[in-house]
Each structure stands twice: as structure tokens, then as C-alpha cells.
GROMACS .gro file of C-alpha atoms in nm:
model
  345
    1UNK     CA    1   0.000   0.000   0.000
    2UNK     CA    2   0.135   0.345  -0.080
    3UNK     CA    3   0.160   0.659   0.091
    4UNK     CA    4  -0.159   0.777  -0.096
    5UNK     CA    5  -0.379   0.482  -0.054
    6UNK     CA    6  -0.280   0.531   0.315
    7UNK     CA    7  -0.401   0.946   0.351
    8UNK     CA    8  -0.695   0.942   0.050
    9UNK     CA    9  -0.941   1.200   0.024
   10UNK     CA   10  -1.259   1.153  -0.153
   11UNK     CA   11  -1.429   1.532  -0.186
   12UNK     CA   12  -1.630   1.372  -0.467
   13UNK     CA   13  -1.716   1.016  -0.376
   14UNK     CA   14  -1.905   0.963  -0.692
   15UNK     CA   15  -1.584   0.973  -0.905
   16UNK     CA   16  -1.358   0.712  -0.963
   17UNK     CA   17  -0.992   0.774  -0.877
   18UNK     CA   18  -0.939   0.624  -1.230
   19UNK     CA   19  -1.183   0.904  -1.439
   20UNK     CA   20  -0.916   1.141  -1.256
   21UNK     CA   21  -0.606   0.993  -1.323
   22UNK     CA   22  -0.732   1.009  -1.672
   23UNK     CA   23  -0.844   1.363  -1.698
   24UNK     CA   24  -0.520   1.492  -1.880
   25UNK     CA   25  -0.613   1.296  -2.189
   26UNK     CA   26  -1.001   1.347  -2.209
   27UNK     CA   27  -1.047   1.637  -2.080
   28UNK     CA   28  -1.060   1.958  -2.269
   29UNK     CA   29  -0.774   2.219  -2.258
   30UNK     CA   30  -0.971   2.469  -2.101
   31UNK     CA   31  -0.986   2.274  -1.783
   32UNK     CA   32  -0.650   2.238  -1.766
   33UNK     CA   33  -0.603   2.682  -1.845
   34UNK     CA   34  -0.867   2.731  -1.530
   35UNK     CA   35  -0.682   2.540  -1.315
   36UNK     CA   36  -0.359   2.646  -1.399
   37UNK     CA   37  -0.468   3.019  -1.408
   38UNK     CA   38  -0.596   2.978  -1.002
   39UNK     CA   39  -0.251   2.733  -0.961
   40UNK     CA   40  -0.028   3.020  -1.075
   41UNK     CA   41  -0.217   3.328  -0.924
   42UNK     CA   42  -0.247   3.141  -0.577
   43UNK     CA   43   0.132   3.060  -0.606
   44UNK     CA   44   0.304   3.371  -0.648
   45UNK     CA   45   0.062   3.585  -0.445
   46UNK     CA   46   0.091   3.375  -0.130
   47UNK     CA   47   0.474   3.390  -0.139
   48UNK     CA   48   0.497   3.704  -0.266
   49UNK     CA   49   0.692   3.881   0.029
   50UNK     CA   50   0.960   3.581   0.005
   51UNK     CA   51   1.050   3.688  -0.377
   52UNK     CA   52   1.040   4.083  -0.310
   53UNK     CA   53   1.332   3.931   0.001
   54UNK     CA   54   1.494   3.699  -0.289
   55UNK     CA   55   1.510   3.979  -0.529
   56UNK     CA   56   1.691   4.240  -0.293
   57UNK     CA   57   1.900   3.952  -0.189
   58UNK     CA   58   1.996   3.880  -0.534
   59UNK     CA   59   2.079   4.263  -0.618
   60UNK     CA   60   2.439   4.320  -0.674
   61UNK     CA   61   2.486   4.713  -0.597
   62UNK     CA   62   2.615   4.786  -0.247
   63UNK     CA   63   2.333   4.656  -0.023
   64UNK     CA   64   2.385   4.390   0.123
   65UNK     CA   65   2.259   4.134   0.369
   66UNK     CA   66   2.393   3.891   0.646
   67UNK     CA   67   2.059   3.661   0.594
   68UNK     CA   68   1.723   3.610   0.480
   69UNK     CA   69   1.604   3.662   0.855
   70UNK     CA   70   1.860   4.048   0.822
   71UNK     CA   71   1.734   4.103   0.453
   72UNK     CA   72   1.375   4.102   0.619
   73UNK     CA   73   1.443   4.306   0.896
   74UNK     CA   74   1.626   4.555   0.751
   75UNK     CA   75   1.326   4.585   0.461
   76UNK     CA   76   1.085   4.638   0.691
   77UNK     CA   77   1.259   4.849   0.865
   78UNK     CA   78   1.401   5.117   0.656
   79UNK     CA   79   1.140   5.129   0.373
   80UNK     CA   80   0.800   4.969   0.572
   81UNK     CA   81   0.575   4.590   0.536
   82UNK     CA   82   0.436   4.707   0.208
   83UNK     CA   83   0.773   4.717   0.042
   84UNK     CA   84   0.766   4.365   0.064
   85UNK     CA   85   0.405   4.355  -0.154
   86UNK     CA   86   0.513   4.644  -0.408
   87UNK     CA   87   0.468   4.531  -0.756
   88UNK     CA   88   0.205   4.233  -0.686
   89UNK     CA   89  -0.055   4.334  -0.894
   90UNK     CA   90   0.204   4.315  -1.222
   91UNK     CA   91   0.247   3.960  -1.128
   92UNK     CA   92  -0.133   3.874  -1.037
   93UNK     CA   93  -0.225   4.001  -1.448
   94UNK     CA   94   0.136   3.810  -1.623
   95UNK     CA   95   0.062   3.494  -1.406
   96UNK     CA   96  -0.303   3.360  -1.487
   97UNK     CA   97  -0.259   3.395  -1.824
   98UNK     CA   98   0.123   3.239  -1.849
   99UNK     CA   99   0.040   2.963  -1.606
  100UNK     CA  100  -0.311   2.875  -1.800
  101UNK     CA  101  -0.079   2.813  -2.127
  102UNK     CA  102   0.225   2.660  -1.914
  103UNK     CA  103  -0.009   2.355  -1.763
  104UNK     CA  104  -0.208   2.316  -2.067
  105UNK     CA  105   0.054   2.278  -2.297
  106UNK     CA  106   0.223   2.065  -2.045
  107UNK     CA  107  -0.037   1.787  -2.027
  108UNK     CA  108  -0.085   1.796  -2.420
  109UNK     CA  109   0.272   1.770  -2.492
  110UNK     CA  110   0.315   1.540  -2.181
  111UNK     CA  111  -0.006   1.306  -2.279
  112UNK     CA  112   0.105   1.269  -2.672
  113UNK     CA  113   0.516   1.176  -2.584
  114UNK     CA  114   0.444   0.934  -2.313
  115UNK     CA  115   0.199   0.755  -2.589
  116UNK     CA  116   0.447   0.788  -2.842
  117UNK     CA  117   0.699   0.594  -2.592
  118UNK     CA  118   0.547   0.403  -2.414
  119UNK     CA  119   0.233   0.312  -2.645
  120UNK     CA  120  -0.098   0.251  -2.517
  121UNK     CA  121   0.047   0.180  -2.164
  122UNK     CA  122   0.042   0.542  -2.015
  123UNK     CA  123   0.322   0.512  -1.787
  124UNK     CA  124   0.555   0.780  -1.646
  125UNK     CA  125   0.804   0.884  -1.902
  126UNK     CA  126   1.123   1.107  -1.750
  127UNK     CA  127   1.146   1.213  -2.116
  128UNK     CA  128   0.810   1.309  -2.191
  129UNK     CA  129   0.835   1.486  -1.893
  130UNK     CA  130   1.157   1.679  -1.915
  131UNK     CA  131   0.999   1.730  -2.315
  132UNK     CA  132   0.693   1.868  -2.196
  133UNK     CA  133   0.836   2.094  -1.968
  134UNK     CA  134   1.065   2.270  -2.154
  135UNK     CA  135   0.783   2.324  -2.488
  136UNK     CA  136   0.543   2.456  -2.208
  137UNK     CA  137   0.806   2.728  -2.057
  138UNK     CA  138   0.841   2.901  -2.379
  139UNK     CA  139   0.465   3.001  -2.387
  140UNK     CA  140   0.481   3.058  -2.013
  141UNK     CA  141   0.825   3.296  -2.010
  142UNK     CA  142   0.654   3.506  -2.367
  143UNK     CA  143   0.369   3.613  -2.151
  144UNK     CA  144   0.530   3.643  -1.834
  145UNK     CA  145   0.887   3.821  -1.901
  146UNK     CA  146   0.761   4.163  -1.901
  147UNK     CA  147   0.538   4.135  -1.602
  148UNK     CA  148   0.871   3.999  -1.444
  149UNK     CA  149   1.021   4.310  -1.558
  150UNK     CA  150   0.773   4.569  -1.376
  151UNK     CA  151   0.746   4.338  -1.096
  152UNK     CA  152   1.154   4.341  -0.967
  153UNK     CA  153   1.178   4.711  -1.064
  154UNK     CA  154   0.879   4.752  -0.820
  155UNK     CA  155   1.042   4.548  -0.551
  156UNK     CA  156   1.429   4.658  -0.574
  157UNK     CA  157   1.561   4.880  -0.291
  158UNK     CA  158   1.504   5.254  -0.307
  159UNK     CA  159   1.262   5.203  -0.626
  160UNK     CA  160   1.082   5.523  -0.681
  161UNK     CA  161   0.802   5.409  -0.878
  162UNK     CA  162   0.494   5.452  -0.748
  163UNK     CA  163   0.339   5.217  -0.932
  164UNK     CA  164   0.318   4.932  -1.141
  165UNK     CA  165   0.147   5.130  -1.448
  166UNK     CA  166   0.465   5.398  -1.369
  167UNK     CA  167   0.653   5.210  -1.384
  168UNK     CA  168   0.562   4.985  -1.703
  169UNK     CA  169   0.525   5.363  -1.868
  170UNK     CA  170   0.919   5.483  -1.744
  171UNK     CA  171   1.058   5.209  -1.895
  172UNK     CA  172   0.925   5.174  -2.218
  173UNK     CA  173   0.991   5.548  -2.269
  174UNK     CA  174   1.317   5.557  -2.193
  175UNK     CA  175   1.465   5.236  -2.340
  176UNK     CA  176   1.153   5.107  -2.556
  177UNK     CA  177   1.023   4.783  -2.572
  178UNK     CA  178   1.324   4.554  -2.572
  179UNK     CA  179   1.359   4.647  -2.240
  180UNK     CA  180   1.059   4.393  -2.134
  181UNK     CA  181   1.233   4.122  -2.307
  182UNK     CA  182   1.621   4.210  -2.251
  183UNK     CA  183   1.614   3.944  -1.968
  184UNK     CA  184   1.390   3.705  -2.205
  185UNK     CA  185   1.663   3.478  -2.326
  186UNK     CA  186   1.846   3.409  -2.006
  187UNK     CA  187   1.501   3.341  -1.803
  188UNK     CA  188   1.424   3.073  -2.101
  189UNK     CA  189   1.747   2.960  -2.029
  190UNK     CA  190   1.713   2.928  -1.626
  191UNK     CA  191   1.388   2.786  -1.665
  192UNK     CA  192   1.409   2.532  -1.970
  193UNK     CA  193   1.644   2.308  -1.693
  194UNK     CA  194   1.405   2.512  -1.389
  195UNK     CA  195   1.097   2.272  -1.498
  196UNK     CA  196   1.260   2.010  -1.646
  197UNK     CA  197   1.376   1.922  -1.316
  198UNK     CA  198   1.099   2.042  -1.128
  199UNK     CA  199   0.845   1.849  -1.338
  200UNK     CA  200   1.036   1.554  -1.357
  201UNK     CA  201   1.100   1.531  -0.946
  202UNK     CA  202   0.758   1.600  -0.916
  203UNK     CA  203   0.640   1.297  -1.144
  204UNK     CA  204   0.917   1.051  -1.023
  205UNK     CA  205   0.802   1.135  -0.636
  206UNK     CA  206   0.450   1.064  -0.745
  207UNK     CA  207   0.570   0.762  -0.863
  208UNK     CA  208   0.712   0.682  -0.488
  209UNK     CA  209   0.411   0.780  -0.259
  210UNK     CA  210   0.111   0.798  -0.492
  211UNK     CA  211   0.168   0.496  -0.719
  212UNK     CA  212  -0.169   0.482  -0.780
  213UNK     CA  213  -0.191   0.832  -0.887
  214UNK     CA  214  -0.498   0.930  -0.728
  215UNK     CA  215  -0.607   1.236  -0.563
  216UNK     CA  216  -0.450   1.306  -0.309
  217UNK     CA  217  -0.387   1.661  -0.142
  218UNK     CA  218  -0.103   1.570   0.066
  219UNK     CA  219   0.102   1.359  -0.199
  220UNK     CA  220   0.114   1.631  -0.440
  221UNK     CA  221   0.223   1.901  -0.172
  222UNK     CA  222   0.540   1.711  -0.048
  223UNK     CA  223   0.601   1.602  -0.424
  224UNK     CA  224   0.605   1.959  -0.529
  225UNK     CA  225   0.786   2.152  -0.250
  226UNK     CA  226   1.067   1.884  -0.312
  227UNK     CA  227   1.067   1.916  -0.663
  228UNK     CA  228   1.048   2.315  -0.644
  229UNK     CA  229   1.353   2.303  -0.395
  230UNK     CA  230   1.582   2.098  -0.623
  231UNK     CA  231   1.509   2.311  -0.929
  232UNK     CA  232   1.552   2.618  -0.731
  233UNK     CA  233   1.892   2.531  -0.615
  234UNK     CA  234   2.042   2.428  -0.947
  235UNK     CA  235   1.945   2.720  -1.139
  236UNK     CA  236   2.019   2.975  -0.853
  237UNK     CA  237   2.328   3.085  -1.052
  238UNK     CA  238   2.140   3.241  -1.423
  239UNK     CA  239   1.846   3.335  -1.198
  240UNK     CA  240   2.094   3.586  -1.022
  241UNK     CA  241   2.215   3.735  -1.370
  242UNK     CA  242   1.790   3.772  -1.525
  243UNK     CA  243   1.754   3.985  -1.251
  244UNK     CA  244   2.073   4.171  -1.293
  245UNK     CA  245   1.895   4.214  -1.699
  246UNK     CA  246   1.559   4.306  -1.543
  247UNK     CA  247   1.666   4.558  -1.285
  248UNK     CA  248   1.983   4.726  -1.422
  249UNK     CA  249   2.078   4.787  -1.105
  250UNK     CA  250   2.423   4.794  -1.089
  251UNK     CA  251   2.772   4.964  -0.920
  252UNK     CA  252   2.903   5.046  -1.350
  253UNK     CA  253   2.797   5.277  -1.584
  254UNK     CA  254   2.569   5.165  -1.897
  255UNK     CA  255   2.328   4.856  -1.991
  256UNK     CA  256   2.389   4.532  -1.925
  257UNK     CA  257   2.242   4.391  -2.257
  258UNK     CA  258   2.277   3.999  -2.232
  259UNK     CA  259   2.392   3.712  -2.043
  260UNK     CA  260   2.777   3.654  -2.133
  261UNK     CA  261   2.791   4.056  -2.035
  262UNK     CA  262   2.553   3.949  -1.676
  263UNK     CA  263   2.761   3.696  -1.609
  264UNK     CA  264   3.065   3.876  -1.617
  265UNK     CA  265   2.967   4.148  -1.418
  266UNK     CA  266   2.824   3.928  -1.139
  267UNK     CA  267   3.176   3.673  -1.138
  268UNK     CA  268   3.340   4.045  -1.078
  269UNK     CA  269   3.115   4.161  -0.804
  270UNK     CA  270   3.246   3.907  -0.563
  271UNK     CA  271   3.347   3.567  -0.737
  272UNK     CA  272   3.150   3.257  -0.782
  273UNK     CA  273   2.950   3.270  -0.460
  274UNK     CA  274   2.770   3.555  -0.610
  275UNK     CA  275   2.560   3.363  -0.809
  276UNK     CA  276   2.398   3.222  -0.523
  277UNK     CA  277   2.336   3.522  -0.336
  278UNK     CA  278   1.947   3.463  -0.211
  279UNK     CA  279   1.937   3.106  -0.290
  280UNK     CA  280   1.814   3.000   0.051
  281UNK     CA  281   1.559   3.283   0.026
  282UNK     CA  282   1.489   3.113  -0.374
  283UNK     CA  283   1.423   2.792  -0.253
  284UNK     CA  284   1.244   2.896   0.059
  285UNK     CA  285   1.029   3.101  -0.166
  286UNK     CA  286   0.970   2.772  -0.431
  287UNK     CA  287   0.937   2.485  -0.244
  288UNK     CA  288   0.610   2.623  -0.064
  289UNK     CA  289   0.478   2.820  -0.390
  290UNK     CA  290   0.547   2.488  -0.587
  291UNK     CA  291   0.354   2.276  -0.346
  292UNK     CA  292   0.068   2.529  -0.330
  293UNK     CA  293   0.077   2.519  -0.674
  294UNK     CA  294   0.024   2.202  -0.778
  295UNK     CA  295  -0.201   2.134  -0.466
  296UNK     CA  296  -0.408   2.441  -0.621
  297UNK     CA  297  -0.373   2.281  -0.972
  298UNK     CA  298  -0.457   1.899  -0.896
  299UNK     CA  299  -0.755   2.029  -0.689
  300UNK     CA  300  -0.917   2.261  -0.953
  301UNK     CA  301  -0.857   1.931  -1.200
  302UNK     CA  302  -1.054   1.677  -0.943
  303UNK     CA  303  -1.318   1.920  -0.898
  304UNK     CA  304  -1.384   2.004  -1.221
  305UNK     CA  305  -1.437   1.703  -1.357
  306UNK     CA  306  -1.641   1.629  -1.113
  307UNK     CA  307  -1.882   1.824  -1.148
  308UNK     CA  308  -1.879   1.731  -1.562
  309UNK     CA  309  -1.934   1.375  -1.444
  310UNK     CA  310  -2.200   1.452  -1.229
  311UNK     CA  311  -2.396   1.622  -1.509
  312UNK     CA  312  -2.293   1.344  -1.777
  313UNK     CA  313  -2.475   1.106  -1.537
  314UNK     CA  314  -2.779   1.307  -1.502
  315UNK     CA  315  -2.817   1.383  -1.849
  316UNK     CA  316  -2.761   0.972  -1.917
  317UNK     CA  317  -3.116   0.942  -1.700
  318UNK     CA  318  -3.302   1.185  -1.883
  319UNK     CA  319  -3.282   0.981  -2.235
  320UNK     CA  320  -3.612   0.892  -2.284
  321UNK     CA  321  -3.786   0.646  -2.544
  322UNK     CA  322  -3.954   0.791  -2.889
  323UNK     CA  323  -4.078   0.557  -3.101
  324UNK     CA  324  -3.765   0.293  -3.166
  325UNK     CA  325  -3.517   0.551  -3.072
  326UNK     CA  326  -3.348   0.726  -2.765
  327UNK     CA  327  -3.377   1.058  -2.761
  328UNK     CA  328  -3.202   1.288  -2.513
  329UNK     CA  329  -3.399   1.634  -2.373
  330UNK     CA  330  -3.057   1.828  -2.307
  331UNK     CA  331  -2.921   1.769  -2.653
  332UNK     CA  332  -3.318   1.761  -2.871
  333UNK     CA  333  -3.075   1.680  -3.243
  334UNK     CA  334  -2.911   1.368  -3.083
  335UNK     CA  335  -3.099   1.051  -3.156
  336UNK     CA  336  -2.975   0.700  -3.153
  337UNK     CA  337  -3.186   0.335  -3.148
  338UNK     CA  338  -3.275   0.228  -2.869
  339UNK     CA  339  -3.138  -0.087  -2.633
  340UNK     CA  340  -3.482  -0.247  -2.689
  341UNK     CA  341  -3.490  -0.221  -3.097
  342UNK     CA  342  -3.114  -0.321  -3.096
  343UNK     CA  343  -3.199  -0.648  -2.887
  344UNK     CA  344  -3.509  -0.679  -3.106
  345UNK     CA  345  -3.286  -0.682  -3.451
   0.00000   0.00000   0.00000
């Protein structure tokens, strides 16, 4: 028996664990862009203060901190509690929509690989996966990059903006629209290997404690916080230099235009432990906004389809007989013979 079978909760005991393991490749892609959508809204606002903390952490002009516990302090301190929520509602409008198209592509591509692979047998496929992953973080970092870019400018220390529509205004102004996307190729590049390993932890832990892939709140929270810790750790390093790209905040003159030019300029700040400046405050920040979201995510899937099975059986009892056919009040164009005029040919 698995860890699942063990802690198994049935919200909707009139669906079978089996019609929900099998929603990814029935069910239509708007289900999956709902969930997401609440996954990814839920996710970044509820750890929201933790990235404004990562993000000042990460900085690499002449403030500095001893700790995440002295990075907080000192925050609060100097520049007041809603520093640490500037810039949320740029991340609240980029993340529904770039979340919606990251988990629906994810299952498509995801669904169609492990078939190709493994055939009719839909079993867990570290390729698929890893495939899936990276196809769905290139629709996910178009729409999401620029909201990225408003959001850190918001949250960086001493920002003057005053707010989010400023500051989206300021920028484009003074260096034009490239400036939403400078940091575009190195954030496709931190998260191509970001979700690969995150999704394929995530999938390989199901594997351990919810073999039978069933629903299963607490299964999917410990499988994502460990999967959002691993892939926060290993990309600390390039997610140091995006917001180096995003900010521009920096102890030299000029723009920093691309990574090679990011990366040089952090290695120079203060050698190679710069690029893991804030990486306990990175993977403090994803391991609990990874298990929310997929907690958020699973739960939106299990109740959705519920609900569209509980109608499909209602609607099943309200075909009624005309003449040798079936025909069903919901749906008047759908007619089909009947079970007694079948038996009766």
C-alpha cells in the first residue's frame, strides 16, 4: 500500500480515482487553463513577500545582507511591510494567463510523448516529462517576461516608482520595448532546466508515494515543495544574472544587454558565490509556492471534472424512449436506437 492509498481524500465520492487519473487525456484544454490560471495566481501571491526578500537579496549594488532573517528586517525596517508587496498586482495580471498556457501545454505535450513511448500503456516517461516541460516554458516565459520586468523594478531597494502602471510607462519610454524582453533569453534559459527538473522530481516522487496516482492533497504538496527546492537550487546561478537584466541595477555605468555581459559582471562583483546570493531565500520562496501550486492545480482538475461527471450522469437518466429511438432532452438533435430495438434486430 502506498503513501496515498494510506491518507486518500474523496471530496467527490461519486468519481472514480481512475476518471481522474485520466483527466489529462479526455479532458478539454480549457480545464487544464482554469486550473492552472488559479494554480499560478495562488502561487506567487501567497509567497509574494519571500520573492520581493529573494530579489533584494539577489541585487548586486552595495546593499547587502547577512541573511534572509537580516534582509527582512532591515526591509521592513528602513522602507515599511508594504515594500515587501510592491509590484504584486504586475504579477497577479502576467501569471493567470502564463500559467493557464504553461499547464495546458504541459499535459498535451506530456499526454502525446508518453503515448508515443510508451504506447498505449500510459506510464511515467522522465522524457516526456523533461519534453513537456521545456515546450510549455516558452509560452509561459513570452507572456510572463515583461510582467517579471515591472514586478523586480517595483520590488528593488530605493525604487521610486509609485506604481506598477509607472513604472511599465518609465521604462518603455526611456529604453523602448526591448527592455521587457532584454532578460527574455536568459530566463528561457534558467527555466528550460528550472521545470525540467521540477516536473520531472515532481512525477518521479508521485511515482514513490502515490503509485496509484490518485487524488491526493497531501502527496502532491510534499512532491512539489521537493521538486520546487531541487530546481531552485540548481538554477540559482542564471536566476541571479535575469535579474541583474531586469533591474539594471548595478555599481558600473551603462546597460547590461545579455547574459555573457551578466555573467561577467556578477563573477566580478564578488566571485562565484555571487551567483547564489538569495538562494536559501529562492528555494524557501519555491518549495512552498510549488507545493501550493500544484495542490491548487490537482484540486481545480478533481473538482472540475467532477462536477462534468455529475452532469454526464444526469443527463444519461433523462434519455427517454420515442418511437424505436433514444432521444435525449438536453441535446433535442441527438438521436440514436434504442437498447430495446437493438436487442429486437
Amino acid at each position: 500500500m502506498s503513501f496515498a492509498s494510506e491518507h486518500q481524500t474523496n471530496i467527490l465520492p461519486t468519481m472514480d480515482n481512475d476518471d481522474y487519473d485520466a483527466l489529462p487525456v479526455e479532458w478539454p484544454v480549457a480545464t487544464h487553463m482554469l486550473a492552472g490560471a488559479a494554480a499560478g495566481v495562488m502561487e506567487h501571491a501567497a509567497m509574494y513577500p519571500i520573492d520581493c526578500v529573494k530579489t533584494q537579496m539577489q541585487s548586486i549594488q552595495t546593499v547587502h545582507y547577512s541573511g534572509l532573517r537580516d534582509a527582512f528586517l532591515t526591509i521592513t525596517k528602513k522602507e515599511g511591510a508594504h515594500r515587501l508587496l510592491r509590484g504584486m498586482s504586475a504579477m497577479v495580471v502576467g501569471a493567470g494567463p502564463a500559467h493557464a498556457m504553461y499547464f495546458a501545454c504541459y499535459e498535451k505535450v506530456k499526454h502525446s510523448l508518453t503515448l508515443k513511448i510508451n504506447g498505449k500503456k500510459f506510464k511515467n516517461s522522465s522524457i516526456a516529462n523533461g519534453t513537456a516541460a521545456a515546450v510549455s516554458t516558452l509560452f509561459h516565459d513570452i507572456v510572463m517576461n515583461p510582467a517579471d520586468v515591472i514586478k523586480q523594478r517595483m520590488q528593488m531597494y530605493g525604487s521610486t516608482y509609485p506604481t506598477c502602471r509607472s513604472c511599465m510607462i518609465n521604462t518603455y519610454k526611456t529604453e523602448g520595448l526591448k527592455a521587457f524582453y532584454r532578460s527574455f533569453p536568459t530566463q528561457f534559459i534558467m527555466n528550460v532546466p528550472f521545470q525540467m527538473v521540477h516536473f520531472i522530481v515532481y512525477e518521479l516522487s508521485q511515482e514513490h508515494i502515490n503509485q496509484e496516482r490518485v487524488y491526493n492533497p497531501l502527496s502532491h504538496i510534499l512532491s512539489g515543495g521537493v521538486a520546487g527546492g531541487a530546481a531552485a537550487f540548481v538554477t540559482n546561478p542564471l536566476d541571479v544574472c535575469r535579474t541583474l537584466l531586469n533591474t539594471q541595477q548595478h555599481n558600473s555605468k551603462g546597460t547590461v544587454h545579455g547574459l555573457r555581459q551578466a555573467v561577467a559582471m556578477v563573477y566580478r562583483t564578488d566571485g562565484l558565490r555571487t551567483f547564489f546570493r538569495g538562494v536559501t531565500a529562492r528555494m524557501l520562496y519555491q518549495m512552498p509556492s510549488t507545493a501550493i501550486s500544484w495542490s491548487v492545480y490537482e484540486f481545480f482538475k478533481y473538482i472540475l471534472y467532477g462536477q462534468n461527471l455529475t452532469k454526464q450522469k444526469q443527463n444519461d437518466k433523462n434519455y427517454k424512449y420515442k418511437s424505436s429511438t433514444w432521444v435525449n432532452p438536453s441535446c433535442p438533435g441527438t438521436i440514436i436506437t434504442s437498447p430495446a430495438n437493438a436487442e429486437s434486430r
